PDB file of C-alpha atoms in Angstrom:
ATOM      1  CA  MET A   1      -3.321 -28.106   6.381  1.00  0.00           C
ATOM      2  CA  MET A   2      -3.768 -25.017   4.239  1.00  0.00           C
ATOM      3  CA  VAL A   3      -6.602 -24.703   1.765  1.00  0.00           C
ATOM      4  CA  PRO A   4      -5.454 -25.192  -1.857  1.00  0.00           C
ATOM      5  CA  LEU A   5      -5.575 -22.035  -3.926  1.00  0.00           C
ATOM      6  CA  GLN A   6      -7.063 -21.724  -7.362  1.00  0.00           C
ATOM      7  CA  VAL A   7      -4.653 -19.596  -9.346  1.00  0.00           C
ATOM      8  CA  GLU A   8      -4.454 -18.286 -12.868  1.00  0.00           C
ATOM      9  CA  VAL A   9      -1.443 -19.651 -14.733  1.00  0.00           C
ATOM     10  CA  ARG A  10      -0.384 -18.052 -17.997  1.00  0.00           C
ATOM     11  CA  LEU A  11       2.634 -17.492 -20.205  1.00  0.00           C
ATOM     12  CA  VAL A  12       4.448 -14.240 -19.535  1.00  0.00           C
ATOM     13  CA  ASN A  13       3.496 -11.305 -21.695  1.00  0.00           C
ATOM     14  CA  TRP A  14       6.926  -9.718 -22.245  1.00  0.00           C
ATOM     15  CA  ASP A  15       5.273  -6.412 -23.162  1.00  0.00           C
ATOM     16  CA  ASP A  16       3.577  -6.092 -19.751  1.00  0.00           C
ATOM     17  CA  PRO A  17       5.879  -4.423 -17.179  1.00  0.00           C
ATOM     18  CA  SER A  18       3.983  -5.946 -14.241  1.00  0.00           C
ATOM     19  CA  GLU A  19       4.636  -9.422 -15.637  1.00  0.00           C
ATOM     20  CA  THR A  20       8.316  -8.828 -16.343  1.00  0.00           C
ATOM     21  CA  GLU A  21       8.707  -7.393 -12.830  1.00  0.00           C
ATOM     22  CA  ALA A  22       7.060 -10.570 -11.520  1.00  0.00           C
ATOM     23  CA  VAL A  23       9.640 -12.709 -13.356  1.00  0.00           C
ATOM     24  CA  THR A  24      12.493 -10.784 -11.740  1.00  0.00           C
ATOM     25  CA  PHE A  25      10.860 -10.729  -8.296  1.00  0.00           C
ATOM     26  CA  LEU A  26       9.972 -14.428  -8.186  1.00  0.00           C
ATOM     27  CA  THR A  27      13.285 -15.585  -9.648  1.00  0.00           C
ATOM     28  CA  ASN A  28      15.187 -13.530  -7.087  1.00  0.00           C
ATOM     29  CA  HIS A  29      12.944 -14.799  -4.287  1.00  0.00           C
ATOM     30  CA  TYR A  30      13.625 -18.373  -5.418  1.00  0.00           C
ATOM     31  CA  ALA A  31      17.378 -17.725  -5.451  1.00  0.00           C
ATOM     32  CA  THR A  32      17.287 -16.896  -1.734  1.00  0.00           C
ATOM     33  CA  HIS A  33      15.948 -20.361  -0.798  1.00  0.00           C
ATOM     34  CA  GLU A  34      18.469 -22.654   0.879  1.00  0.00           C
ATOM     35  CA  LEU A  35      17.931 -25.331  -1.789  1.00  0.00           C
ATOM     36  CA  ALA A  36      18.794 -22.790  -4.504  1.00  0.00           C
ATOM     37  CA  LEU A  37      21.612 -20.248  -4.043  1.00  0.00           C
ATOM     38  CA  GLY A  38      20.700 -19.224  -0.517  1.00  0.00           C
ATOM     39  CA  ARG A  39      21.158 -15.549  -1.384  1.00  0.00           C
ATOM     40  CA  PRO A  40      19.664 -12.889  -3.672  1.00  0.00           C
ATOM     41  CA  LEU A  41      20.893 -12.589  -7.230  1.00  0.00           C
ATOM     42  CA  PRO A  42      23.402  -9.832  -7.990  1.00  0.00           C
ATOM     43  CA  LYS A  43      21.911  -6.597  -9.325  1.00  0.00           C
ATOM     44  CA  GLU A  44      23.552  -7.009 -12.743  1.00  0.00           C
ATOM     45  CA  ILE A  45      21.997 -10.478 -13.170  1.00  0.00           C
ATOM     46  CA  LEU A  46      18.572  -9.154 -12.192  1.00  0.00           C
ATOM     47  CA  GLN A  47      18.924  -6.384 -14.771  1.00  0.00           C
ATOM     48  CA  GLN A  48      19.835  -8.861 -17.530  1.00  0.00           C
ATOM     49  CA  LEU A  49      17.317 -11.582 -16.681  1.00  0.00           C
ATOM     50  CA  VAL A  50      14.210 -10.359 -18.507  1.00  0.00           C
ATOM     51  CA  PRO A  51      15.968  -8.949 -21.597  1.00  0.00           C
ATOM     52  CA  LYS A  52      17.902 -12.191 -22.098  1.00  0.00           C
ATOM     53  CA  LEU A  53      14.897 -14.459 -21.476  1.00  0.00           C
ATOM     54  CA  ARG A  54      12.833 -12.323 -23.835  1.00  0.00           C
ATOM     55  CA  GLN A  55      15.439 -12.756 -26.599  1.00  0.00           C
ATOM     56  CA  LEU A  56      15.671 -16.518 -26.114  1.00  0.00           C
ATOM     57  CA  PRO A  57      13.302 -18.143 -28.626  1.00  0.00           C
ATOM     58  CA  THR A  58      13.125 -21.382 -26.624  1.00  0.00           C
ATOM     59  CA  ALA A  59      12.109 -19.723 -23.327  1.00  0.00           C
ATOM     60  CA  ARG A  60       8.606 -20.332 -21.991  1.00  0.00           C
ATOM     61  CA  VAL A  61       7.926 -18.653 -18.655  1.00  0.00           C
ATOM     62  CA  PHE A  62       4.676 -19.355 -16.836  1.00  0.00           C
ATOM     63  CA  LEU A  63       3.442 -17.240 -13.939  1.00  0.00           C
ATOM     64  CA  ALA A  64       0.862 -18.202 -11.320  1.00  0.00           C
ATOM     65  CA  TRP A  65      -1.299 -15.340 -10.103  1.00  0.00           C
ATOM     66  CA  GLU A  66      -3.625 -15.026  -7.161  1.00  0.00           C
ATOM     67  CA  HIS A  67      -5.819 -12.113  -8.160  1.00  0.00           C
ATOM     68  CA  HIS A  68      -3.182  -9.554  -9.246  1.00  0.00           C
ATOM     69  CA  ARG A  69      -0.331 -10.938  -7.137  1.00  0.00           C
ATOM     70  CA  PRO A  70       2.374 -13.110  -8.754  1.00  0.00           C
ATOM     71  CA  ILE A  71       2.975 -16.107  -6.489  1.00  0.00           C
ATOM     72  CA  GLY A  72       4.711 -18.750  -8.608  1.00  0.00           C
ATOM     73  CA  ILE A  73       6.927 -19.207 -11.643  1.00  0.00           C
ATOM     74  CA  ALA A  74       7.967 -22.014 -13.968  1.00  0.00           C
ATOM     75  CA  THR A  75      10.859 -21.008 -16.198  1.00  0.00           C
ATOM     76  CA  CYS A  76      11.058 -23.546 -19.000  1.00  0.00           C
ATOM     77  CA  LEU A  77      13.108 -24.108 -22.130  1.00  0.00           C
ATOM     78  CA  ILE A  78      12.138 -25.976 -25.272  1.00  0.00           C
ATOM     79  CA  GLY A  79      14.627 -28.734 -26.012  1.00  0.00           C
ATOM     80  CA  PHE A  80      14.845 -31.737 -28.298  1.00  0.00           C
ATOM     81  CA  SER A  81      14.691 -35.495 -27.785  1.00  0.00           C
ATOM     82  CA  THR A  82      16.968 -37.208 -30.281  1.00  0.00           C
ATOM     83  CA  PHE A  83      15.453 -40.599 -29.401  1.00  0.00           C
ATOM     84  CA  LYS A  84      11.979 -39.374 -30.364  1.00  0.00           C
ATOM     85  CA  ALA A  85      13.008 -36.755 -32.958  1.00  0.00           C
ATOM     86  CA  SER A  86      10.656 -34.383 -31.227  1.00  0.00           C
ATOM     87  CA  GLU A  87      10.704 -31.249 -29.114  1.00  0.00           C
ATOM     88  CA  LEU A  88      10.292 -31.432 -25.345  1.00  0.00           C
ATOM     89  CA  ILE A  89      10.009 -28.838 -22.595  1.00  0.00           C
ATOM     90  CA  ASN A  90      12.418 -28.666 -19.672  1.00  0.00           C
ATOM     91  CA  VAL A  91      11.363 -27.084 -16.392  1.00  0.00           C
ATOM     92  CA  HIS A  92      14.523 -25.180 -15.536  1.00  0.00           C
ATOM     93  CA  ASP A  93      13.156 -23.430 -12.427  1.00  0.00           C
ATOM     94  CA  LEU A  94       9.931 -24.006 -10.534  1.00  0.00           C
ATOM     95  CA  ALA A  95       9.296 -21.756  -7.566  1.00  0.00           C
ATOM     96  CA  VAL A  96       6.431 -20.674  -5.372  1.00  0.00           C
ATOM     97  CA  HIS A  97       6.635 -17.674  -3.054  1.00  0.00           C
ATOM     98  CA  GLU A  98       7.220 -18.925   0.485  1.00  0.00           C
ATOM     99  CA  SER A  99       3.908 -17.446   1.693  1.00  0.00           C
ATOM    100  CA  TYR A 100       2.025 -19.752  -0.706  1.00  0.00           C
ATOM    101  CA  ARG A 101       3.969 -23.016  -0.497  1.00  0.00           C
ATOM    102  CA  GLY A 102       2.021 -26.149   0.320  1.00  0.00           C
ATOM    103  CA  ARG A 103      -1.181 -24.803  -1.220  1.00  0.00           C
ATOM    104  CA  GLY A 104      -1.135 -26.463  -4.637  1.00  0.00           C
ATOM    105  CA  VAL A 105       0.459 -23.619  -6.616  1.00  0.00           C
ATOM    106  CA  GLY A 106       3.451 -25.679  -7.778  1.00  0.00           C
ATOM    107  CA  ARG A 107       1.117 -28.486  -8.820  1.00  0.00           C
ATOM    108  CA  GLN A 108      -0.991 -26.093 -10.899  1.00  0.00           C
ATOM    109  CA  LEU A 109       2.124 -24.643 -12.554  1.00  0.00           C
ATOM    110  CA  LEU A 110       3.398 -28.111 -13.471  1.00  0.00           C
ATOM    111  CA  GLU A 111      -0.011 -29.268 -14.684  1.00  0.00           C
ATOM    112  CA  HIS A 112      -0.097 -26.190 -16.897  1.00  0.00           C
ATOM    113  CA  VAL A 113       3.348 -27.061 -18.308  1.00  0.00           C
ATOM    114  CA  GLN A 114       2.169 -30.634 -18.932  1.00  0.00           C
ATOM    115  CA  GLN A 115      -0.922 -29.350 -20.742  1.00  0.00           C
ATOM    116  CA  TYR A 116       1.252 -26.969 -22.769  1.00  0.00           C
ATOM    117  CA  ALA A 117       3.355 -29.975 -23.829  1.00  0.00           C
ATOM    118  CA  ILE A 118       0.247 -31.874 -24.923  1.00  0.00           C
ATOM    119  CA  ASP A 119      -1.292 -28.890 -26.723  1.00  0.00           C
ATOM    120  CA  ASN A 120       1.929 -28.129 -28.603  1.00  0.00           C
ATOM    121  CA  GLY A 121       2.825 -31.661 -29.680  1.00  0.00           C
ATOM    122  CA  LEU A 122       5.869 -31.956 -27.430  1.00  0.00           C
ATOM    123  CA  CYS A 123       7.039 -35.430 -26.437  1.00  0.00           C
ATOM    124  CA  ALA A 124       7.989 -34.895 -22.782  1.00  0.00           C
ATOM    125  CA  VAL A 125       8.465 -32.611 -19.818  1.00  0.00           C
ATOM    126  CA  THR A 126      11.849 -32.920 -18.146  1.00  0.00           C
ATOM    127  CA  LEU A 127      13.319 -31.420 -15.001  1.00  0.00           C
ATOM    128  CA  GLU A 128      16.012 -31.886 -12.441  1.00  0.00           C
ATOM    129  CA  VAL A 129      15.662 -31.720  -8.697  1.00  0.00           C
ATOM    130  CA  ARG A 130      18.013 -32.009  -5.781  1.00  0.00           C
ATOM    131  CA  SER A 131      17.829 -35.425  -4.174  1.00  0.00           C
ATOM    132  CA  ASP A 132      17.290 -33.793  -0.763  1.00  0.00           C
ATOM    133  CA  ASN A 133      14.290 -31.724  -1.954  1.00  0.00           C
ATOM    134  CA  LEU A 134      11.665 -34.203  -0.802  1.00  0.00           C
ATOM    135  CA  PRO A 135       8.590 -31.936  -1.117  1.00  0.00           C
ATOM    136  CA  ALA A 136       9.400 -31.262  -4.775  1.00  0.00           C
ATOM    137  CA  ARG A 137      10.228 -34.905  -5.493  1.00  0.00           C
ATOM    138  CA  ASN A 138       6.935 -36.011  -3.941  1.00  0.00           C
ATOM    139  CA  LEU A 139       5.007 -33.539  -6.099  1.00  0.00           C
ATOM    140  CA  TYR A 140       6.818 -34.649  -9.254  1.00  0.00           C
ATOM    141  CA  HIS A 141       6.077 -38.304  -8.548  1.00  0.00           C
ATOM    142  CA  GLN A 142       2.392 -37.512  -7.883  1.00  0.00           C
ATOM    143  CA  LEU A 143       2.237 -35.872 -11.316  1.00  0.00           C
ATOM    144  CA  GLY A 144       3.725 -38.905 -13.052  1.00  0.00           C
ATOM    145  CA  PHE A 145       7.379 -37.925 -13.281  1.00  0.00           C
ATOM    146  CA  ARG A 146       9.784 -40.788 -12.861  1.00  0.00           C
ATOM    147  CA  ASP A 147      13.384 -40.694 -11.703  1.00  0.00           C
ATOM    148  CA  LEU A 148      15.785 -41.383 -14.550  1.00  0.00           C
ATOM    149  CA  ASP A 149      18.824 -42.421 -12.489  1.00  0.00           C
ATOM    150  CA  ASP A 150      20.129 -42.617  -9.004  1.00  0.00           C
ATOM    151  CA  PRO A 151      22.368 -39.649  -8.272  1.00  0.00           C
ATOM    152  CA  LEU A 152      26.105 -40.156  -8.179  1.00  0.00           C
ATOM    153  CA  PRO A 153      27.585 -39.833  -4.688  1.00  0.00           C
ATOM    154  CA  SER A 154      28.909 -36.370  -5.612  1.00  0.00           C
ATOM    155  CA  ASP A 155      25.684 -35.282  -7.289  1.00  0.00           C
ATOM    156  CA  HIS A 156      22.688 -33.853  -5.482  1.00  0.00           C
ATOM    157  CA  ASN A 157      20.444 -33.794  -8.534  1.00  0.00           C
ATOM    158  CA  LEU A 158      17.997 -36.305  -9.866  1.00  0.00           C
ATOM    159  CA  PHE A 159      16.517 -36.025 -13.312  1.00  0.00           C
ATOM    160  CA  GLY A 160      12.855 -36.603 -13.964  1.00  0.00           C
ATOM    161  CA  LYS A 161      10.731 -37.079 -17.021  1.00  0.00           C
ATOM    162  CA  TRP A 162       7.020 -37.100 -17.800  1.00  0.00           C
ATOM    163  CA  ASN A 163       6.150 -38.545 -21.204  1.00  0.00           C
ATOM    164  CA  VAL A 164       3.213 -36.996 -23.010  1.00  0.00           C
ATOM    165  CA  PRO A 165       0.532 -39.686 -23.364  1.00  0.00           C
ATOM    166  CA  ASN A 166       0.056 -40.982 -26.915  1.00  0.00           C
TER     167      ASN A 166
END
């Protein structure tokens, strides 16, 4: 078993080139995983990623750093719960560089997103995960996420939700 890492997690500073490069690098690295696309993103997508995220007022991108090395990313979007008439945050992508997986980085990223939800008066953290991604599902359950439905036979995704405590 690997020793858990203590990392610094923070929102991306869009004016810092090293942080925007980290967003592109980690997103592309994530895309190559077999549970994602299984291949790198096309060059034109990589060129558009940061400018479009930066323009999106609902985007919240968190980076995990070990010293000065970016090792994890949580790309999130602010959404809205009609049943609670309140904003929520959706974890669109959560990825840890393969060299650091299994060392608590994903947990720290998600805990940071949960704390962000609490600190900003959001009602929930939502996400979706492939039903065959057992390591991610186990982590989500450990952090209090619950499955919302069973997947349809043609669907590989499960949806999860963590309600902010009252």
